[in-house]
Tab-separated table of C-alpha atoms in Angstrom:
chain	number	residue	atom	x	y	z
A	1	ASP	CA	152.848	-115.445	-93.580
A	2	GLN	CA	154.359	-113.982	-90.445
A	3	GLN	CA	155.683	-116.673	-88.136
A	4	VAL	CA	156.628	-114.203	-85.378
A	5	LYS	CA	154.138	-111.449	-84.597
A	6	GLN	CA	154.404	-108.408	-82.411
A	7	ASN	CA	150.921	-106.945	-82.655
A	8	SER	CA	151.608	-103.746	-80.743
A	9	PRO	CA	153.732	-101.341	-82.782
A	10	SER	CA	154.179	-99.073	-79.805
A	11	LEU	CA	153.861	-98.947	-76.024
A	12	SER	CA	154.080	-96.043	-73.619
A	13	VAL	CA	154.644	-96.468	-69.857
A	14	GLN	CA	155.524	-94.275	-66.952
A	15	GLU	CA	158.979	-94.480	-65.356
A	16	GLY	CA	159.002	-96.961	-62.479
A	17	ARG	CA	156.040	-98.981	-63.789
A	18	ILE	CA	156.132	-102.350	-65.547
A	19	SER	CA	156.518	-102.634	-69.315
A	20	ILE	CA	155.103	-105.772	-70.896
A	21	LEU	CA	155.972	-106.485	-74.531
A	22	ASN	CA	154.168	-109.355	-76.240
A	23	CYS	CA	155.073	-111.719	-79.011
A	24	ASP	CA	153.135	-114.567	-80.669
A	25	TYR	CA	154.469	-117.296	-82.948
A	26	THR	CA	153.013	-119.913	-85.137
A	27	ASN	CA	155.724	-122.533	-85.637
A	28	SER	CA	155.787	-125.134	-82.864
A	29	MET	CA	159.220	-126.246	-84.045
A	30	PHE	CA	160.909	-123.059	-82.743
A	31	ASP	CA	163.248	-124.145	-79.962
A	32	TYR	CA	164.689	-120.853	-78.699
A	33	PHE	CA	163.409	-117.318	-78.365
A	34	LEU	CA	165.288	-114.094	-78.079
A	35	TRP	CA	164.637	-110.425	-77.492
A	36	TYR	CA	166.728	-107.731	-79.141
A	37	LYS	CA	166.744	-104.059	-78.314
A	38	LYS	CA	167.454	-101.326	-80.859
A	39	TYR	CA	168.255	-97.693	-80.251
A	40	PRO	CA	168.089	-95.215	-83.170
A	41	ALA	CA	171.216	-95.172	-85.336
A	42	GLU	CA	172.435	-98.400	-83.779
A	43	GLY	CA	172.117	-102.083	-84.695
A	44	PRO	CA	169.902	-104.344	-82.617
A	45	THR	CA	171.634	-105.808	-79.522
A	46	PHE	CA	170.819	-109.025	-77.752
A	47	LEU	CA	168.875	-108.573	-74.524
A	48	ILE	CA	167.590	-111.868	-73.149
A	49	SER	CA	166.596	-115.311	-74.348
A	50	ILE	CA	164.699	-118.414	-73.300
A	51	SER	CA	164.800	-122.027	-74.306
A	52	SER	CA	161.551	-123.720	-75.336
A	53	ILE	CA	161.951	-126.150	-72.443
A	54	LYS	CA	161.638	-123.375	-69.883
A	55	ASP	CA	158.807	-121.046	-69.027
A	56	LYS	CA	160.693	-118.195	-67.430
A	57	ASN	CA	164.081	-116.564	-67.586
A	58	GLU	CA	165.106	-113.615	-65.471
A	59	ASP	CA	168.018	-111.218	-65.798
A	60	GLY	CA	167.918	-108.224	-63.539
A	61	ARG	CA	165.020	-106.003	-64.437
A	62	PHE	CA	164.178	-108.157	-67.483
A	63	THR	CA	162.118	-111.327	-67.413
A	64	VAL	CA	160.905	-113.319	-70.337
A	65	PHE	CA	157.918	-115.636	-69.988
A	66	LEU	CA	157.084	-118.433	-72.426
A	67	ASN	CA	153.645	-120.077	-72.770
A	68	LYS	CA	154.159	-122.877	-75.242
A	69	SER	CA	150.550	-123.998	-75.338
A	70	ALA	CA	149.504	-120.491	-76.334
A	71	LYS	CA	152.584	-119.955	-78.533
A	72	HIS	CA	153.112	-116.707	-76.736
A	73	LEU	CA	156.013	-115.015	-75.054
A	74	SER	CA	156.384	-111.736	-73.214
A	75	LEU	CA	159.117	-109.523	-71.993
A	76	HIS	CA	158.600	-107.791	-68.657
A	77	ILE	CA	160.736	-104.818	-67.679
A	78	VAL	CA	160.398	-103.670	-64.070
A	79	PRO	CA	160.917	-101.016	-63.052
A	80	SER	CA	160.971	-99.270	-66.415
A	81	GLN	CA	163.508	-96.545	-66.916
A	82	PRO	CA	163.711	-93.777	-69.565
A	83	GLY	CA	166.849	-95.439	-70.957
A	84	ASP	CA	164.763	-98.469	-71.834
A	85	SER	CA	163.038	-96.443	-74.536
A	86	ALA	CA	163.896	-98.338	-77.729
A	87	VAL	CA	162.465	-100.693	-80.294
A	88	TYR	CA	162.236	-104.261	-79.022
A	89	PHE	CA	162.310	-107.179	-81.456
A	90	CYS	CA	161.168	-110.666	-80.612
A	91	ALA	CA	162.972	-113.474	-82.544
A	92	ALA	CA	162.550	-117.217	-82.749
A	93	ARG	CA	165.190	-119.755	-83.677
A	94	ASN	CA	164.487	-121.700	-86.799
A	95	TYR	CA	167.767	-123.596	-86.939
A	96	GLY	CA	168.612	-124.669	-90.462
A	97	GLY	CA	165.469	-123.049	-91.857
A	98	SER	CA	165.099	-120.671	-94.703
A	99	GLN	CA	165.973	-117.016	-94.291
A	100	GLY	CA	168.647	-117.891	-91.737
A	101	ASN	CA	168.679	-118.975	-88.167
A	102	LEU	CA	166.260	-116.448	-86.616
A	103	ILE	CA	162.835	-115.173	-87.597
A	104	PHE	CA	162.119	-111.633	-86.329
A	105	GLY	CA	158.945	-109.854	-85.456
A	106	LYS	CA	158.316	-106.327	-86.682
A	107	GLY	CA	159.174	-104.761	-83.367
A	108	THR	CA	157.510	-102.741	-80.621
A	109	LYS	CA	158.598	-99.213	-79.891
A	110	LEU	CA	158.686	-98.669	-76.115
A	111	SER	CA	158.584	-95.153	-74.720
A	112	VAL	CA	159.229	-94.719	-70.992
A	113	LYS	CA	158.059	-91.329	-69.767
A	114	PRO	CA	159.899	-89.693	-66.861
B	1	GLY	CA	187.602	-106.921	-85.466
B	2	ALA	CA	185.548	-107.369	-82.319
B	3	GLY	CA	182.201	-106.623	-83.931
B	4	VAL	CA	180.374	-106.437	-87.232
B	5	SER	CA	181.538	-103.412	-89.157
B	6	GLN	CA	179.475	-101.677	-91.805
B	7	SER	CA	180.470	-98.959	-94.191
B	8	PRO	CA	179.603	-96.265	-95.021
B	9	SER	CA	177.567	-95.333	-91.981
B	10	ASN	CA	175.604	-92.879	-94.008
B	11	LYS	CA	175.057	-92.582	-97.746
B	12	VAL	CA	173.096	-89.977	-99.675
B	13	THR	CA	172.632	-90.765	-103.347
B	14	GLU	CA	170.658	-89.440	-106.260
B	15	LYS	CA	167.761	-91.430	-107.650
B	16	GLY	CA	168.973	-93.678	-110.427
B	17	LYS	CA	172.509	-94.076	-109.158
B	18	ASP	CA	174.030	-97.383	-108.047
B	19	VAL	CA	175.219	-97.842	-104.446
B	20	GLU	CA	177.389	-100.454	-102.744
B	21	LEU	CA	177.206	-101.211	-99.039
B	22	ARG	CA	179.870	-103.152	-97.249
B	23	CYS	CA	179.796	-105.532	-94.286
B	24	ASP	CA	182.763	-107.016	-92.397
B	25	PRO	CA	181.463	-109.862	-90.201
B	26	ILE	CA	183.032	-111.193	-87.027
B	27	SER	CA	186.008	-113.381	-87.877
B	28	GLY	CA	184.996	-117.020	-87.882
B	29	HIS	CA	181.287	-116.358	-88.318
B	30	THR	CA	180.192	-118.518	-91.188
B	31	ALA	CA	176.705	-117.039	-91.559
B	32	LEU	CA	176.022	-113.493	-92.716
B	33	TYR	CA	172.647	-111.750	-93.065
B	34	TRP	CA	171.353	-108.541	-94.604
B	35	TYR	CA	168.212	-106.801	-93.332
B	36	ARG	CA	166.740	-103.414	-93.870
B	37	GLN	CA	164.545	-101.230	-91.737
B	38	ARG	CA	162.522	-98.552	-93.486
B	39	LEU	CA	161.198	-95.633	-91.461
B	40	GLY	CA	158.580	-96.805	-89.009
B	41	GLN	CA	158.857	-100.433	-90.128
B	42	GLY	CA	160.356	-103.596	-88.664
B	43	LEU	CA	163.322	-105.674	-89.750
B	44	GLU	CA	162.926	-106.864	-93.301
B	45	PHE	CA	165.008	-109.905	-94.284
B	46	LEU	CA	166.896	-109.478	-97.551
B	47	ILE	CA	169.487	-112.245	-98.018
B	48	TYR	CA	171.695	-114.619	-96.076
B	49	PHE	CA	174.928	-116.470	-96.747
B	50	GLN	CA	175.971	-119.680	-95.035
B	51	GLY	CA	179.508	-120.896	-95.763
B	52	ASN	CA	179.869	-122.043	-99.350
B	53	SER	CA	176.165	-122.829	-99.829
B	54	ALA	CA	174.068	-120.921	-102.339
B	55	PRO	CA	172.705	-117.810	-100.652
B	56	ASP	CA	169.054	-117.489	-99.743
B	57	LYS	CA	167.963	-114.493	-101.786
B	58	SER	CA	164.277	-114.880	-101.087
B	59	GLY	CA	163.994	-111.488	-99.368
B	60	LEU	CA	165.483	-109.343	-102.065
B	61	PRO	CA	162.708	-106.942	-103.143
B	62	SER	CA	163.639	-106.644	-106.800
B	63	ASP	CA	166.367	-107.573	-109.332
B	64	ARG	CA	167.998	-104.212	-108.695
B	65	PHE	CA	169.296	-105.692	-105.435
B	66	SER	CA	172.187	-108.140	-105.365
B	67	ALA	CA	174.765	-109.241	-102.813
B	68	GLU	CA	178.022	-111.100	-102.813
B	69	ARG	CA	180.226	-112.607	-100.188
B	70	THR	CA	183.843	-113.580	-100.571
B	71	GLY	CA	184.312	-116.880	-98.772
B	72	GLU	CA	183.431	-116.344	-95.117
B	73	SER	CA	184.511	-112.714	-95.003
B	74	VAL	CA	183.349	-109.422	-96.463
B	75	SER	CA	179.928	-109.018	-98.090
B	76	THR	CA	178.691	-106.243	-100.380
B	77	LEU	CA	175.068	-105.360	-101.031
B	78	THR	CA	174.550	-103.546	-104.322
B	79	ILE	CA	171.480	-101.572	-105.235
B	80	GLN	CA	171.263	-100.542	-108.856
B	81	ARG	CA	169.250	-97.581	-110.174
B	82	THR	CA	168.232	-96.588	-106.683
B	83	GLN	CA	164.680	-95.428	-106.015
B	84	GLN	CA	163.348	-93.305	-103.198
B	85	GLU	CA	161.624	-96.307	-101.648
B	86	ASP	CA	165.095	-97.855	-101.163
B	87	SER	CA	165.766	-95.267	-98.470
B	88	ALA	CA	166.286	-97.261	-95.249
B	89	VAL	CA	168.813	-98.438	-92.728
B	90	TYR	CA	170.585	-101.486	-94.112
B	91	LEU	CA	171.737	-103.826	-91.340
B	92	CYS	CA	174.198	-106.621	-91.571
B	93	ALA	CA	174.548	-109.389	-88.979
B	94	SER	CA	176.719	-112.442	-88.595
B	95	SER	CA	176.633	-115.603	-86.531
B	96	PRO	CA	178.497	-118.867	-86.093
B	97	TRP	CA	176.452	-121.547	-87.802
B	98	THR	CA	176.304	-124.208	-85.133
B	99	GLU	CA	173.456	-125.848	-83.317
B	100	ALA	CA	174.649	-124.201	-80.167
B	101	ASN	CA	174.354	-120.742	-81.695
B	102	TYR	CA	171.568	-118.692	-80.251
B	103	GLY	CA	171.816	-115.308	-81.848
B	104	TYR	CA	173.135	-112.801	-84.266
B	105	THR	CA	175.547	-109.899	-83.817
B	106	PHE	CA	174.427	-106.836	-85.769
B	107	GLY	CA	176.432	-103.981	-87.167
B	108	SER	CA	175.368	-100.395	-86.692
B	109	GLY	CA	173.904	-100.195	-90.174
B	110	THR	CA	174.215	-97.987	-93.187
B	111	ARG	CA	171.594	-95.267	-93.476
B	112	LEU	CA	170.799	-94.864	-97.149
B	113	THR	CA	168.938	-91.782	-98.342
B	114	VAL	CA	167.853	-91.581	-101.975
B	115	VAL	CA	167.048	-88.040	-103.065
Protein backbone atom coordinates (compact mmCIF):
# COMPACT_ATOMS: atom_id res chain seq x y z
CA ASP A 1 0.00 0.00 0.00
CA GLN A 2 1.52 3.28 -1.11
CA GLN A 3 1.82 5.73 1.76
CA VAL A 4 3.11 8.55 -0.46
CA LYS A 5 1.44 9.03 -3.80
CA GLN A 6 2.29 11.21 -6.75
CA ASN A 7 -0.61 10.61 -9.07
CA SER A 8 0.72 12.55 -12.05
CA PRO A 9 3.62 10.72 -13.70
CA SER A 10 4.36 13.72 -15.88
CA LEU A 11 3.70 17.44 -16.23
CA SER A 12 4.49 19.84 -19.04
CA VAL A 13 4.51 23.63 -18.61
CA GLN A 14 5.65 26.63 -20.59
CA GLU A 15 8.73 28.55 -19.52
CA GLY A 16 7.82 31.43 -17.23
CA ARG A 17 4.57 29.84 -16.04
CA ILE A 18 3.90 28.15 -12.72
CA SER A 19 4.58 24.43 -12.21
CA ILE A 20 2.51 22.71 -9.53
CA LEU A 21 3.51 19.22 -8.46
CA ASN A 22 1.20 17.36 -6.13
CA CYS A 23 1.67 14.69 -3.50
CA ASP A 24 -0.78 12.86 -1.23
CA TYR A 25 -0.02 10.78 1.82
CA THR A 26 -1.93 8.44 4.04
CA ASN A 27 0.01 8.27 7.30
CA SER A 28 -0.91 11.06 9.73
CA MET A 29 2.22 10.26 11.77
CA PHE A 30 4.54 11.68 9.12
CA ASP A 31 6.22 14.71 10.68
CA TYR A 32 8.36 16.11 7.88
CA PHE A 33 8.06 16.27 4.12
CA LEU A 34 10.74 16.74 1.50
CA TRP A 35 11.04 17.22 -2.23
CA TYR A 36 13.93 15.77 -4.19
CA LYS A 37 14.88 16.59 -7.76
CA LYS A 38 16.54 14.11 -10.09
CA TYR A 39 18.26 14.75 -13.39
CA PRO A 40 19.05 11.83 -15.72
CA ALA A 41 22.28 10.01 -14.83
CA GLU A 42 22.43 11.69 -11.43
CA GLY A 43 21.20 10.80 -7.97
CA PRO A 44 18.25 12.67 -6.44
CA THR A 45 19.21 15.90 -4.69
CA PHE A 46 17.36 17.60 -1.87
CA LEU A 47 15.30 20.61 -2.96
CA ILE A 48 13.03 21.87 -0.20
CA SER A 49 11.25 20.58 2.90
CA ILE A 50 8.48 21.44 5.32
CA SER A 51 7.69 20.49 8.89
CA SER A 52 4.24 19.15 9.65
CA ILE A 53 3.68 22.08 12.02
CA LYS A 54 3.88 24.56 9.15
CA ASP A 55 1.69 25.09 6.12
CA LYS A 56 4.13 26.86 3.83
CA ASN A 57 7.85 27.06 3.20
CA GLU A 58 9.40 29.24 0.54
CA ASP A 59 12.89 29.20 -0.95
CA GLY A 60 13.39 31.44 -3.95
CA ARG A 61 11.29 30.19 -6.84
CA PHE A 62 10.22 27.11 -4.88
CA THR A 63 7.36 26.99 -2.39
CA VAL A 64 5.95 23.94 -0.69
CA PHE A 65 2.43 24.00 0.73
CA LEU A 66 1.11 21.51 3.25
CA ASN A 67 -2.57 20.81 3.89
CA LYS A 68 -2.60 18.41 6.83
CA SER A 69 -6.35 17.97 6.95
CA ALA A 70 -6.31 16.81 3.34
CA LYS A 71 -2.99 14.97 3.73
CA HIS A 72 -1.77 16.80 0.67
CA LEU A 73 1.29 18.77 -0.22
CA SER A 74 2.32 20.60 -3.34
CA LEU A 75 5.45 22.10 -4.78
CA HIS A 76 5.11 25.35 -6.71
CA ILE A 77 7.85 26.53 -9.02
CA VAL A 78 7.46 30.04 -10.35
CA PRO A 79 8.60 31.12 -12.80
CA SER A 80 9.45 27.76 -14.33
CA GLN A 81 12.70 27.50 -16.26
CA PRO A 82 13.90 24.88 -18.77
CA GLY A 83 16.59 23.85 -16.27
CA ASP A 84 13.84 22.78 -13.89
CA SER A 85 13.03 19.88 -16.22
CA ALA A 86 13.66 16.81 -14.06
CA VAL A 87 11.87 14.13 -12.07
CA TYR A 88 10.57 15.39 -8.73
CA PHE A 89 10.10 13.00 -5.83
CA CYS A 90 7.96 13.72 -2.80
CA ALA A 91 9.12 12.04 0.43
CA ALA A 92 7.70 11.83 3.95
CA ARG A 93 9.63 11.21 7.13
CA ASN A 94 8.75 8.03 8.93
CA TYR A 95 11.40 8.25 11.64
CA GLY A 96 12.23 4.85 13.02
CA GLY A 97 9.83 3.12 10.69
CA SER A 98 10.40 0.21 8.38
CA GLN A 99 12.22 0.71 5.09
CA GLY A 100 14.25 3.52 6.57
CA ASN A 101 13.62 7.11 7.50
CA LEU A 102 11.87 8.35 4.34
CA ILE A 103 9.03 7.02 2.23
CA PHE A 104 9.18 8.16 -1.40
CA GLY A 105 6.54 8.69 -4.01
CA LYS A 106 7.04 7.37 -7.53
CA GLY A 107 7.97 10.76 -8.93
CA THR A 108 6.61 13.27 -11.43
CA LYS A 109 8.56 14.12 -14.55
CA LEU A 110 8.42 17.86 -15.19
CA SER A 111 9.14 19.21 -18.64
CA VAL A 112 9.49 22.97 -19.01
CA LYS A 113 9.18 24.05 -22.65
CA PRO A 114 11.09 27.13 -23.84
CA GLY B 1 34.76 11.72 0.93
CA ALA B 2 32.38 14.60 0.68
CA GLY B 3 29.52 12.67 -0.86
CA VAL B 4 28.15 9.19 -1.44
CA SER B 5 30.29 7.36 -3.95
CA GLN B 6 29.06 4.47 -6.08
CA SER B 7 31.00 2.21 -8.37
CA PRO B 8 30.97 1.29 -11.13
CA SER B 9 28.97 4.09 -12.68
CA ASN B 10 27.97 1.82 -15.54
CA LYS B 11 27.90 -1.94 -15.83
CA VAL B 12 26.92 -4.10 -18.78
CA THR B 13 26.65 -7.78 -18.04
CA GLU B 14 25.42 -10.90 -19.74
CA LYS B 15 22.26 -12.57 -18.56
CA GLY B 16 23.05 -15.19 -15.96
CA LYS B 17 26.22 -13.56 -14.65
CA ASP B 18 26.65 -12.24 -11.12
CA VAL B 19 27.32 -8.55 -10.48
CA GLU B 20 28.49 -6.62 -7.45
CA LEU B 21 27.74 -2.95 -6.90
CA ARG B 22 29.57 -0.85 -4.36
CA CYS B 23 28.56 2.10 -2.21
CA ASP B 24 30.79 4.29 -0.04
CA PRO B 25 28.57 6.36 2.24
CA ILE B 26 29.39 9.68 3.83
CA SER B 27 31.70 9.17 6.78
CA GLY B 28 29.75 9.10 10.02
CA HIS B 29 26.42 8.27 8.40
CA THR B 30 25.07 5.30 10.28
CA ALA B 31 22.19 4.56 7.92
CA LEU B 32 22.61 3.31 4.36
CA TYR B 33 19.91 2.60 1.79
CA TRP B 34 19.70 0.91 -1.60
CA TYR B 35 17.04 1.83 -4.15
CA ARG B 36 16.61 1.11 -7.81
CA GLN B 37 14.89 2.97 -10.58
CA ARG B 38 13.86 1.02 -13.64
CA LEU B 39 13.19 2.86 -16.87
CA GLY B 40 10.11 5.04 -16.54
CA GLN B 41 9.52 3.97 -12.94
CA GLY B 42 9.90 5.60 -9.54
CA LEU B 43 12.29 4.86 -6.71
CA GLU B 44 11.95 1.28 -5.51
CA PHE B 45 13.22 0.56 -2.02
CA LEU B 46 15.48 -2.50 -1.78
CA ILE B 47 17.24 -2.67 1.58
CA TYR B 48 18.51 -0.50 4.41
CA PHE B 49 21.14 -0.80 7.09
CA GLN B 50 21.12 1.05 10.39
CA GLY B 51 24.22 0.70 12.53
CA ASN B 52 24.62 -2.82 13.88
CA SER B 53 20.92 -3.66 13.63
CA ALA B 54 19.70 -6.40 11.34
CA PRO B 55 19.08 -4.89 7.89
CA ASP B 56 15.56 -4.38 6.58
CA LYS B 57 15.54 -6.57 3.48
CA SER B 58 11.83 -6.26 2.82
CA GLY B 59 12.31 -4.59 -0.56
CA LEU B 60 14.61 -7.14 -2.15
CA PRO B 61 12.71 -8.52 -5.16
CA SER B 62 14.09 -12.06 -5.06
CA ASP B 63 16.64 -14.27 -3.34
CA ARG B 64 19.06 -13.48 -6.16
CA PHE B 65 19.58 -10.12 -4.49
CA SER B 66 21.68 -9.69 -1.36
CA ALA B 67 23.58 -6.88 0.31
CA GLU B 68 26.20 -6.54 2.96
CA ARG B 69 27.62 -3.68 4.92
CA THR B 70 30.85 -3.66 6.86
CA GLY B 71 30.23 -1.79 10.09
CA GLU B 72 29.19 1.73 9.21
CA SER B 73 31.17 1.93 6.00
CA VAL B 74 31.11 0.33 2.57
CA SER B 75 28.14 -1.65 1.31
CA THR B 76 27.93 -4.06 -1.60
CA LEU B 77 24.78 -5.10 -3.40
CA THR B 78 25.11 -8.44 -5.17
CA ILE B 79 22.79 -9.70 -7.87
CA GLN B 80 23.23 -13.34 -8.79
CA ARG B 81 22.22 -14.88 -12.12
CA THR B 82 21.19 -11.52 -13.52
CA GLN B 83 18.04 -11.25 -15.61
CA GLN B 84 17.06 -8.61 -18.14
CA GLU B 85 14.44 -7.21 -15.74
CA ASP B 86 17.28 -6.37 -13.34
CA SER B 87 18.37 -3.62 -15.72
CA ALA B 88 17.99 -0.37 -13.79
CA VAL B 89 19.86 2.44 -12.08
CA TYR B 90 20.83 1.28 -8.61
CA LEU B 91 21.00 4.17 -6.16
CA CYS B 92 22.63 4.22 -2.76
CA ALA B 93 21.94 6.85 -0.10
CA SER B 94 23.17 7.48 3.40
CA SER B 95 22.01 9.54 6.35
CA PRO B 96 22.85 10.20 9.97
CA TRP B 97 20.32 8.31 12.06
CA THR B 98 19.20 10.97 14.47
CA GLU B 99 15.83 12.45 15.23
CA ALA B 100 17.13 15.74 13.84
CA ASN B 101 17.93 14.16 10.48
CA TYR B 102 15.70 15.28 7.72
CA GLY B 103 17.00 13.69 4.57
CA TYR B 104 19.22 11.40 2.61
CA THR B 105 22.24 12.10 0.46
CA PHE B 106 22.21 10.02 -2.70
CA GLY B 107 25.06 8.80 -4.86
CA SER B 108 24.96 9.14 -8.63
CA GLY B 109 23.96 5.53 -9.07
CA THR B 110 25.15 2.52 -11.02
CA ARG B 111 23.44 1.96 -14.34
CA LEU B 112 23.15 -1.79 -14.82
CA THR B 113 22.32 -3.19 -18.23
CA VAL B 114 21.74 -6.91 -18.59
CA VAL B 115 22.02 -8.12 -22.17
